XYZ file of C-alpha atoms in Angstrom:
572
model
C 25.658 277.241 7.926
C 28.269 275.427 10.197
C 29.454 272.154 8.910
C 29.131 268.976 11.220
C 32.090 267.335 12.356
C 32.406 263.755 10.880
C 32.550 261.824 14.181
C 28.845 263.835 15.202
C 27.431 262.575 12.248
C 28.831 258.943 12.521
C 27.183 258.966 16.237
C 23.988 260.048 14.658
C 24.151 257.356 11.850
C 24.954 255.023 14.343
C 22.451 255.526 17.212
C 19.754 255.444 14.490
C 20.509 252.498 13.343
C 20.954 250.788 17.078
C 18.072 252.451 17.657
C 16.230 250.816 14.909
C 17.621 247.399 15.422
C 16.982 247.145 18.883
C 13.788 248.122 18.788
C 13.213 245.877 15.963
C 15.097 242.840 17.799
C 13.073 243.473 20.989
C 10.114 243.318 19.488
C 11.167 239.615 17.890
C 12.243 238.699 21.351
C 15.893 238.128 20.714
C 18.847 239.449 22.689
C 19.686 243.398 21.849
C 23.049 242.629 21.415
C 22.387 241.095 17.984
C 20.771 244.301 17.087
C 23.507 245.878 17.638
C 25.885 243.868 15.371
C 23.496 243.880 13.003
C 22.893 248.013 13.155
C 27.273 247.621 13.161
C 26.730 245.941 9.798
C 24.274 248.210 7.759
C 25.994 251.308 9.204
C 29.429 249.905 8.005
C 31.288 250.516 4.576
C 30.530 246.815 3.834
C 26.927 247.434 3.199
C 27.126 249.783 -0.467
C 23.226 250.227 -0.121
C 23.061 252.547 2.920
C 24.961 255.638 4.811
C 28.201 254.488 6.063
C 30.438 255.932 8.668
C 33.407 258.014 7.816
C 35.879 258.689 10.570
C 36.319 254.779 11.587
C 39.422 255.863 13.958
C 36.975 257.805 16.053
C 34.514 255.204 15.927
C 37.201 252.650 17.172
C 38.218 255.055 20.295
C 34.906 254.806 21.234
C 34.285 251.282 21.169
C 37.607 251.140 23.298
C 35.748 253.544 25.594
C 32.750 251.199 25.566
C 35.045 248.131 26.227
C 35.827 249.691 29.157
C 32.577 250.576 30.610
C 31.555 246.953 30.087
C 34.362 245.562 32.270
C 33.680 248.376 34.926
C 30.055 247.497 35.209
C 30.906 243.772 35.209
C 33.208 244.964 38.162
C 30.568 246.730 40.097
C 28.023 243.442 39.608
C 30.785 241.403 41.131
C 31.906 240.372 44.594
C 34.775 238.343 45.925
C 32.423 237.744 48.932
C 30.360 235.772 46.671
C 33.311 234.170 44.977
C 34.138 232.656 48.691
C 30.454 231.601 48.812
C 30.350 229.751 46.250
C 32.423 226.882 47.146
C 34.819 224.707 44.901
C 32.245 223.235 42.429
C 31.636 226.249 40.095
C 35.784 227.086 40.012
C 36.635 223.130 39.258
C 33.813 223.514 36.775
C 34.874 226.862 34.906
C 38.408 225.740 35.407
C 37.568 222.431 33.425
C 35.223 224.405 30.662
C 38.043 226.454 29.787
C 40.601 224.211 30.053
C 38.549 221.788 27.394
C 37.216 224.337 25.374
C 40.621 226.103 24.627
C 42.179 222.901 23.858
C 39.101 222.337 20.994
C 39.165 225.724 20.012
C 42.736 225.590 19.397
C 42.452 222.147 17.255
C 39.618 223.194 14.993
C 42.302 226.436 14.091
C 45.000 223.859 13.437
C 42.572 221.627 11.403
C 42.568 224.753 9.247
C 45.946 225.486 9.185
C 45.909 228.121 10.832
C 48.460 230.334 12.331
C 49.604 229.370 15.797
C 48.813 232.841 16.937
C 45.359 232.752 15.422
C 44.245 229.277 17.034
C 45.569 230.204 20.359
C 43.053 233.285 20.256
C 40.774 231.190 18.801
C 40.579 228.711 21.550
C 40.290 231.612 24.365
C 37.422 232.918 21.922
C 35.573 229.641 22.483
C 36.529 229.155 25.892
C 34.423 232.392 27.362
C 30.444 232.319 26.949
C 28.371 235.042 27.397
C 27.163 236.083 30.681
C 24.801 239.075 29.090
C 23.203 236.446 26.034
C 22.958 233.805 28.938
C 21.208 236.040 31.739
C 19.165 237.937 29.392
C 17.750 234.118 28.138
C 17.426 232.405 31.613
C 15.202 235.891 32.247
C 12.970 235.724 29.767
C 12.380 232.153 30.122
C 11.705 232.212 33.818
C 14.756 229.960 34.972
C 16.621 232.450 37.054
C 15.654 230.693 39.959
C 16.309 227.186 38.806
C 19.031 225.718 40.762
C 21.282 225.045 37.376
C 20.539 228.413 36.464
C 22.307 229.429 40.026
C 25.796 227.335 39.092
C 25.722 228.333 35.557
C 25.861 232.503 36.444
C 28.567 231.299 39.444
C 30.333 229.233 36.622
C 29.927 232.564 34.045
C 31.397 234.645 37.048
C 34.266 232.886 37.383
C 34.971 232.685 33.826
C 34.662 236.084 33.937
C 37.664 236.496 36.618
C 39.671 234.121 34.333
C 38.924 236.041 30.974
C 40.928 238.905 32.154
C 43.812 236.445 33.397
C 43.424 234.975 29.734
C 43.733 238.363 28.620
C 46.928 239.664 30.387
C 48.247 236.096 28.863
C 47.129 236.225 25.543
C 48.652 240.180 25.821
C 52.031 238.961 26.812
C 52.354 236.217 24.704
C 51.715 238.807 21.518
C 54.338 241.257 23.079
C 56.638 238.018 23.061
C 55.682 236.112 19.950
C 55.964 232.750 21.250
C 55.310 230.870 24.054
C 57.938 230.924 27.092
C 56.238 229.094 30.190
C 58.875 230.863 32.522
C 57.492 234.404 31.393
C 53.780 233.505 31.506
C 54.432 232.403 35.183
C 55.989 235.404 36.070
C 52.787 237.331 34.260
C 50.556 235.390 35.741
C 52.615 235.927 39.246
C 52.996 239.918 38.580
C 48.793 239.785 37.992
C 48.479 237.955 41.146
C 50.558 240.293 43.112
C 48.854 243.422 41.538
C 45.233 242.261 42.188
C 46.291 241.275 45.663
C 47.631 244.788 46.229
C 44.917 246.955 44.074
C 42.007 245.178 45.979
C 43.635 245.191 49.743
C 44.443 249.317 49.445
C 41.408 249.690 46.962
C 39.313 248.666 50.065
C 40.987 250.030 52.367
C 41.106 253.703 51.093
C 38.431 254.393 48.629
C 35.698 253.177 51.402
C 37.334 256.338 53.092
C 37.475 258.440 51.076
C 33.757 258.272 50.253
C 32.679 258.113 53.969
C 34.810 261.325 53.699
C 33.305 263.016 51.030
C 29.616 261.680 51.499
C 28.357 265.221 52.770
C 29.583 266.151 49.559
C 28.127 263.672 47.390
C 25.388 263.576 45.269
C 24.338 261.645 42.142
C 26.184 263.646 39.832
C 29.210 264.033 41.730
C 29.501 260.570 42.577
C 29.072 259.505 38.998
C 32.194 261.747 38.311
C 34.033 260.699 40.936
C 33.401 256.814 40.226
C 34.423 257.275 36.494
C 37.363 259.400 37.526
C 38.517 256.431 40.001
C 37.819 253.783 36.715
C 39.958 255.651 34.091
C 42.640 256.759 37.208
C 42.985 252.937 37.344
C 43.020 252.121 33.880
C 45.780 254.845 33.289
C 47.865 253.230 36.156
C 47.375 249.369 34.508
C 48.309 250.534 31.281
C 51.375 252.021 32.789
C 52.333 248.972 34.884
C 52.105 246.581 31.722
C 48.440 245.274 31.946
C 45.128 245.862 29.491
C 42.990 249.103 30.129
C 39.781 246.870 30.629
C 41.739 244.999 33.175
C 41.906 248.443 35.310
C 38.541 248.935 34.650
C 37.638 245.740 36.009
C 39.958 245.812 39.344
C 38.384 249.496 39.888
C 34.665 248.072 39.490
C 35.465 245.116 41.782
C 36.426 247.846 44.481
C 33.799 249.844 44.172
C 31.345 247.083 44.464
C 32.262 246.207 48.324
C 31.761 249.757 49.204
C 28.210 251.239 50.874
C 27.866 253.201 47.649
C 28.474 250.245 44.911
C 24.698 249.357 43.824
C 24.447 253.378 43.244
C 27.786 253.755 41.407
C 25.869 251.271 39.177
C 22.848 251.877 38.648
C 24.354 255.496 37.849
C 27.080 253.927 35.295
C 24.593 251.721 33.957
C 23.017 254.570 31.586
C 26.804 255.840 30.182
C 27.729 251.729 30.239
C 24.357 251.025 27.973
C 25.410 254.379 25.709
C 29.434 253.056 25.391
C 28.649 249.588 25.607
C 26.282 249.861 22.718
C 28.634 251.652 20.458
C 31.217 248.695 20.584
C 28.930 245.900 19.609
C 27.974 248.025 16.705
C 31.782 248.957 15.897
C 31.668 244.856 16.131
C 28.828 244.664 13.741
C 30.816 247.125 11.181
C 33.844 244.000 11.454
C 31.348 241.796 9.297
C 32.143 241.085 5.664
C 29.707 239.494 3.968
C 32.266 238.462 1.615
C 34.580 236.937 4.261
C 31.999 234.803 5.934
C 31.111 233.284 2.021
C 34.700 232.311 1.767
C 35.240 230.972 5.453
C 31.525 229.504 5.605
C 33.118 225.865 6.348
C 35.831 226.830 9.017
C 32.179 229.148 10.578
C 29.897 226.091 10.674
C 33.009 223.790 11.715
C 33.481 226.171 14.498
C 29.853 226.544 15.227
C 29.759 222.800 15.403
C 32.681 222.424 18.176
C 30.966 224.811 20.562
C 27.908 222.560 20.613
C 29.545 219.600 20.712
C 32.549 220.503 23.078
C 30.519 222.702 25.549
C 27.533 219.683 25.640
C 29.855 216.917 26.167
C 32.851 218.010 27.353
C 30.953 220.638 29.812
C 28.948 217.959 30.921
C 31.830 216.314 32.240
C 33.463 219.381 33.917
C 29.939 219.500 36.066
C 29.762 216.027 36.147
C 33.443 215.919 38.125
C 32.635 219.124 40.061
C 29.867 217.065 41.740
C 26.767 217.662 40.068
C 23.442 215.047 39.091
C 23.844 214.335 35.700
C 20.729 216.185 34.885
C 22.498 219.581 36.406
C 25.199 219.067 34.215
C 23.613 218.756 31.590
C 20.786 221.665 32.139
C 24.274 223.943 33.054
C 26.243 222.664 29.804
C 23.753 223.062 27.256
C 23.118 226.716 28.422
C 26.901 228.062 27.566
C 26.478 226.710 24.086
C 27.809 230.232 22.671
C 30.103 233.132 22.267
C 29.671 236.535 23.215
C 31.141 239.891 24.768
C 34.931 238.653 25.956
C 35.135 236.900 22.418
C 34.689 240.433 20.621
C 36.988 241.826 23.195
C 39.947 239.350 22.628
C 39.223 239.424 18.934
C 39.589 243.447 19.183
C 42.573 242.435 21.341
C 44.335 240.542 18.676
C 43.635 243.040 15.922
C 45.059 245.639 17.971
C 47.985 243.924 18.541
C 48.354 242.416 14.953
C 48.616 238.746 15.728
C 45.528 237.464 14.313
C 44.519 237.286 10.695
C 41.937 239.691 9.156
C 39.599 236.925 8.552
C 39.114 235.590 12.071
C 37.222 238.923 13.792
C 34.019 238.371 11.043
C 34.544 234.348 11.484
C 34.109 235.378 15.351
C 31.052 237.579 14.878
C 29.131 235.408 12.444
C 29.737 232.205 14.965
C 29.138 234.340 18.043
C 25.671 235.918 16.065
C 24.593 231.984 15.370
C 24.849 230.415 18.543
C 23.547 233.569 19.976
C 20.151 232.855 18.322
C 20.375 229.182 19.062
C 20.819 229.609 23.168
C 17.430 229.711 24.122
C 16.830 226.223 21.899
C 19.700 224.840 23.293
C 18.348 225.382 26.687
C 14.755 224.058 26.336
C 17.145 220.992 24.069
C 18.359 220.220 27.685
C 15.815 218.279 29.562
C 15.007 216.201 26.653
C 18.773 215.206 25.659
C 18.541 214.209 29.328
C 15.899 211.865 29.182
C 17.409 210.491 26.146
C 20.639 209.717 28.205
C 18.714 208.576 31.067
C 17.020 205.699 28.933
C 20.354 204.783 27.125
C 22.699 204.526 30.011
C 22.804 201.259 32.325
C 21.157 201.638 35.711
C 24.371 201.221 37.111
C 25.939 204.062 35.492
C 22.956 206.247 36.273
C 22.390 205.518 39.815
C 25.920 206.834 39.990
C 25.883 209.493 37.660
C 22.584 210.694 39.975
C 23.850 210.709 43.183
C 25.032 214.279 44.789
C 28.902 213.819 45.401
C 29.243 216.552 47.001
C 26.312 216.830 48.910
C 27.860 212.655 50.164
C 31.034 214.497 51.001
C 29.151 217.167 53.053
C 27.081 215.058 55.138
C 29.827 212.486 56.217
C 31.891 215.324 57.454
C 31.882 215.126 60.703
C 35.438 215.491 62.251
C 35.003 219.084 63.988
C 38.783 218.889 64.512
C 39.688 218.620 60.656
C 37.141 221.066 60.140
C 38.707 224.138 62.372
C 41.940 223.099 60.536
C 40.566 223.505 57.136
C 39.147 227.029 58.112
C 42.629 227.816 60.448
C 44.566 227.152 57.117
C 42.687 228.819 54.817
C 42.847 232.129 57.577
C 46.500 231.803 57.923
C 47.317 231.364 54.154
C 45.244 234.770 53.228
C 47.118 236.447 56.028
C 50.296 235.489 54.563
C 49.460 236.362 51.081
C 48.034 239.998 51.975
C 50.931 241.135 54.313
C 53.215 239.581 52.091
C 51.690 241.349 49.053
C 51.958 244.436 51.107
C 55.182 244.246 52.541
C 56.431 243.676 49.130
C 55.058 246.632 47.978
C 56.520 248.482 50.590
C 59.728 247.232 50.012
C 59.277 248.000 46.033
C 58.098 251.826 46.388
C 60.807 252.527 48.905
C 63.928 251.090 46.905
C 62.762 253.286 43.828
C 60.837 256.165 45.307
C 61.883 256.743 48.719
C 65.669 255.716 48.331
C 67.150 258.346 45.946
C 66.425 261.315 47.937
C 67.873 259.817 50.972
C 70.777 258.685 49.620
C 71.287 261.989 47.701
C 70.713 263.924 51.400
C 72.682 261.666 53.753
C 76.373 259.999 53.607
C 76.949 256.494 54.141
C 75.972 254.226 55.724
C 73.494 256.668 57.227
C 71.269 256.992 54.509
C 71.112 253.128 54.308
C 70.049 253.199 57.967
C 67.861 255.825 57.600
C 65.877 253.895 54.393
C 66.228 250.504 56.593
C 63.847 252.407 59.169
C 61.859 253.988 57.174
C 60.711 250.791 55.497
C 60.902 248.780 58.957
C 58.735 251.684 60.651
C 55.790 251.804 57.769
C 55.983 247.743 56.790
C 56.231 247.044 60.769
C 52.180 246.513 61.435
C 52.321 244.075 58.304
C 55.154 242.446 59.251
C 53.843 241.862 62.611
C 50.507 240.496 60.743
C 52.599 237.869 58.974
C 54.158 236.689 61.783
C 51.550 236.408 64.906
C 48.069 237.875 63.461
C 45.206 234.853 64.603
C 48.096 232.173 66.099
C 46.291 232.850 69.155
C 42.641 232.075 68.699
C 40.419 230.471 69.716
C 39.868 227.890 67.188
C 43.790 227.400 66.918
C 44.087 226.998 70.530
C 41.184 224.387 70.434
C 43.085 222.516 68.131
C 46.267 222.685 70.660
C 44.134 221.793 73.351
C 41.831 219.470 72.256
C 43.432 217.999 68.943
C 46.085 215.307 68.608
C 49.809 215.258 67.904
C 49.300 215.637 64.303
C 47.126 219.426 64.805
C 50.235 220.628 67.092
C 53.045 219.949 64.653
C 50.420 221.731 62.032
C 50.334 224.770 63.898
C 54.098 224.298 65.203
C 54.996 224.037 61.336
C 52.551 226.680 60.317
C 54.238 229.338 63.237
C 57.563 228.408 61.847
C 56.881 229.425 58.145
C 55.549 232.477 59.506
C 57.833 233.909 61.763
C 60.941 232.487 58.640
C 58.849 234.697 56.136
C 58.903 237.586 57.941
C 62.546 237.319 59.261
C 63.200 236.971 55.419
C 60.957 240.455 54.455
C 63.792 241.842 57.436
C 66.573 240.266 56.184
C 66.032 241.927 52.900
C 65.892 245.222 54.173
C 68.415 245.248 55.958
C 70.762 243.662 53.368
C 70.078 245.824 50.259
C 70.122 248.707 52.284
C 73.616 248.048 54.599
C 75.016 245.504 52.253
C 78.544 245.174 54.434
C 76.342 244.549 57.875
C 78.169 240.987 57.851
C 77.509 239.458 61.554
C 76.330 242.909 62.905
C 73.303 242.410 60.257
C 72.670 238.540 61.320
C 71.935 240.063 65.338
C 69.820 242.782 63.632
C 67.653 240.499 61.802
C 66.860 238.296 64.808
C 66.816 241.635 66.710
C 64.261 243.442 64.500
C 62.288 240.206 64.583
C 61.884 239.675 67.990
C 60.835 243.165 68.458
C 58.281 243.213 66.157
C 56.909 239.959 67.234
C 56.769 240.958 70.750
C 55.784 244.608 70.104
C 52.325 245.466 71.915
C 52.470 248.908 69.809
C 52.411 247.782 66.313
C 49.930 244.674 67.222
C 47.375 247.518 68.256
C 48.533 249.491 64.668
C 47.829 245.917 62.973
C 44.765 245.367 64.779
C 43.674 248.976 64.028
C 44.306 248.663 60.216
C 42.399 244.993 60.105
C 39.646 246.583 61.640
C 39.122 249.021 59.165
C 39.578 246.748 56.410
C 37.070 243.964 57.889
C 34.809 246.990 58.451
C 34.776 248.324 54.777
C 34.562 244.575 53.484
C 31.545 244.031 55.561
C 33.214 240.881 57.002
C 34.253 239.481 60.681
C 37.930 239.445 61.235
């Protein structure tokens, strides 16, 4: 009789025992991912009275694995054209909740003392709630299509978005060992520029490609080739410096725009629920009973500073965004709790061996108690509300009650700042995307497509020679940056019809443009002829003014945006 492999038998244990739990959990009407942990706990070699796994490093590679499927699906259920939907009130909100949150996580840790390194992870721990523990409760209870229930998922969205900035931060910062604001701006910057890029050629090409292939394409294949496009991308952000779940994530957020994106999940959501499950119960195997007795104060301390800090200081995060006080509160007292991106940076740390042993079970057991306490906290809402309402001053909550962004909204009513707003926010993302692209250009071509040339050809023809190359395939870009929508008809409303102050807007606007891209051509043409002196200068303004004027690369540009607008499913 053969002999089963180790890691075979460790599934089995472990699907038995999620199988168990979940079942068990279900029936008690209380979210599956506890069953999980809780399967993670009898399964592990902290329980003595039951089977426990035996190969833990092949356990571990699979809850990596499951990490990321779970930021791949998340991808797929999001959407920057939602994001742009939204409006500013759920950003300023999740912008404030983290801000606050981080801060208290990070002084509860110190209150402890702590390593610096621990409360730091600590705070980003507290700062993320759980979008699965939150949706799964505003489900069962009915409240989906409560209008709080609406800014709390856009709030968990966007929290979402910033989790994985949080973690490329948190990821540096371990690398580093200490805190150097100059090299967490130029992370943060090198993310920025990487997104930019991944998501503008993402949706550009993979939209094609599928088109392409459709004839081809059934379920199975396009479940292959989905997952072969996730772990292509989380091979290339590993080997450009960022987290696999961060490829995972870009990938997802690409596929979702595309014709094919609610199939791609619906097929990924089976392996996601297999992976996904296998993680929280590696989670589960984290808990020591024994820890959790010795850290039960910091536990109930930290416990204690989510309620507090996510009910008052959340509250005021809504309150500035422009919400009723009742919103705010109905929002805050829903993300009263830790979940899925506080297991992953917790995994995160203890992979990188910056935090302590003790804080992953501190996480779990806090994360497993609030879990259990959401839906109270929810219902706890509207009658902490009326308990305000009677307290406060009718001053205060005549204020506190009135819509301020909803006042903002309706007294708008200057058409011509209106088309400027929109104008600026079009010319800025055109900037930013040819920029992003020209860069890239300019960055594959000085270490991929220089060598060769300058191996093949003398100087200074190979420097010519790489100078046109670049010009010829950054040229519709370049043209982008420069004229692309100065000549609408919104901005030539705003000529026409708008004072002095909307001319020297667009005047000042043109200018920056047309000095950016003579800049991107500058560049060029000075790392690749460095002696042009004067005969460089005339080039530059040369090169510029062709491009500028050039009807054939504004019909390449226009050609390029069409396709991109067309695979986005947006107008132009």
């Amino acid at each position: 009789m053969s002999q089963l492999e180790p890691l075979i038998a460790d599934l089995a244990l472990i699907l038995i025992c999620a199988g168990v739990m979940t079942l068990l959990f279900k029936s008690l009407k209380q979210p599956i991912v506890l069953g999980y942990i809780v399967a993670g706990f009898l399964a592990s070699p902290n329980m003595p009275y039951m089977p426990s796994i035996t190969d833990g490093h092949g356990v571990h590679v699979w809850s990596e694995i499951g990490v990321i499927f779970l930021l791949f699906a998340l991808g797929l259920e999001f959407s920057f054209k939602k994001i742009l939907k939204m409006g500013a009130a759920p950003i300023i909100a999740a912008i404030a909740i983290i801000l606050c949150m981080m801060y208290v996580g990070s002084l509860t840790g110190h209150l402890f003392g702590w390593s610096d390194m621990d409360c730091i992870y600590l705070g980003g721990m507290l700062a993320m709630s759980s979008t699965t523990i939150i949706f799964k409760a505003f489900d069962d209870m009915g409240l989906r299509e409560k209008r709080f229930a609406g800014l709390v998922l856009s709030v968990l969205i966007i929290e979402d978005i910033l989790a994985i900035v949080l973690m490329v931060m948190l990821s540096t910062l371990a690398v580093s060992k200490e805190f150097e604001g100059t090299q967490m701006l130029t992370s943060i910057l090198q993310l920025g520029f990487f997104l930019v890029l991944w998501f503008v050629v993402g949706i550009f090409l993979i939209p094609l490609f599928l088109r392409k292939a459709k004839p081809l394409m059934n379920e199975e294949t396009l479940l292959i080739t989905a997952l072969a496009l996730c772990f292509g991308m989380v091979v290339f952000a590993s080997a450009v410096g960022f987290s696999a779940a961060f490829g995972a994530f870009v990938m997802g957020s690409i596929l979702s725009e595309t014709d094919e994106g609610k199939t791609i999940e619906h097929l990924v959501s089976p392996v996601k629920n297999l992976f996904g499950a296998i993680f929280f119960v590696s989670v589960g195997m984290m808990v020591d009973v024994s820890l959790i007795i010795e850290y039960i104060v910091p536990i109930l301390c930290i416990v204690a500073a989510i309620m507090l800090g996510q009910t008052l200081l959340s509250t005021c995060a809504f309150l500035i965004s422009g919400q009723t006080l009742k919103t705010a509160m109905q929002s805050s007292f829903s993300l009263t709790q830790i979940g899925e991106f506080a297991f992953i940076l917790a995994t995160l740390g203890t992979s990188l061996h910056v935090t302590s042993d003790f804080l992953y079970p501190i996480v779990v057991a806090v994360s497993v108690f609030t879990t259990f306490t959401t839906p109270y906290m929810i219902r706890l809402a509207e009658p902490a509300y009326n308990v305000v309402a009677r307290i406060l001053p009718e001053r205060w909550r005549t204020k506190l009650e009135s819509n301020s962004t909803e006042e903002v909204e309706e007294t708008e009513t200057d058409e011509m700042r209106q088309l400027w707003r929109t104008e600026f926010k079009r010319f800025v993302l055109i900037m930013l995307i040819n920029s992003v692209l020209c860069l890239a250009i300019i960055a594959i071509m000085y270490y991929y497509g220089a060598p060769p040339i300058y191996k093949l050809l003398p100087e200074p023809w190979s420097g010519i020679v790489t100078a046109f190359v670049t010009l010829s395939i950054s040229g519709p870009f370049l043209w982008a940056l420069m004229r692309r929508g100065g000549n609408s008809e919104n901005v030539n409303k705003l000529w026409y019809e708008g004072g002095r102050v909307e001319r020297i807007k667009i005047s000042a606007f043109a200018i920056l443009r047309l000095a950016v891209g003579a800049a991107f051509i500058a560049y060029i043409i000075g790392n690749t002829l460095p002696k042009s002196g004067l005969l460089g200068i005339f080039a530059v303004i040369a090169i510029a003014l062709y491009i500028f004027l050039s009807p054939r690369l504004e019909k390449r540009s226009n050609k390029l945006t069409q396709t991109f607008t067309e695979n986005l499913k947006i107008e132009d």
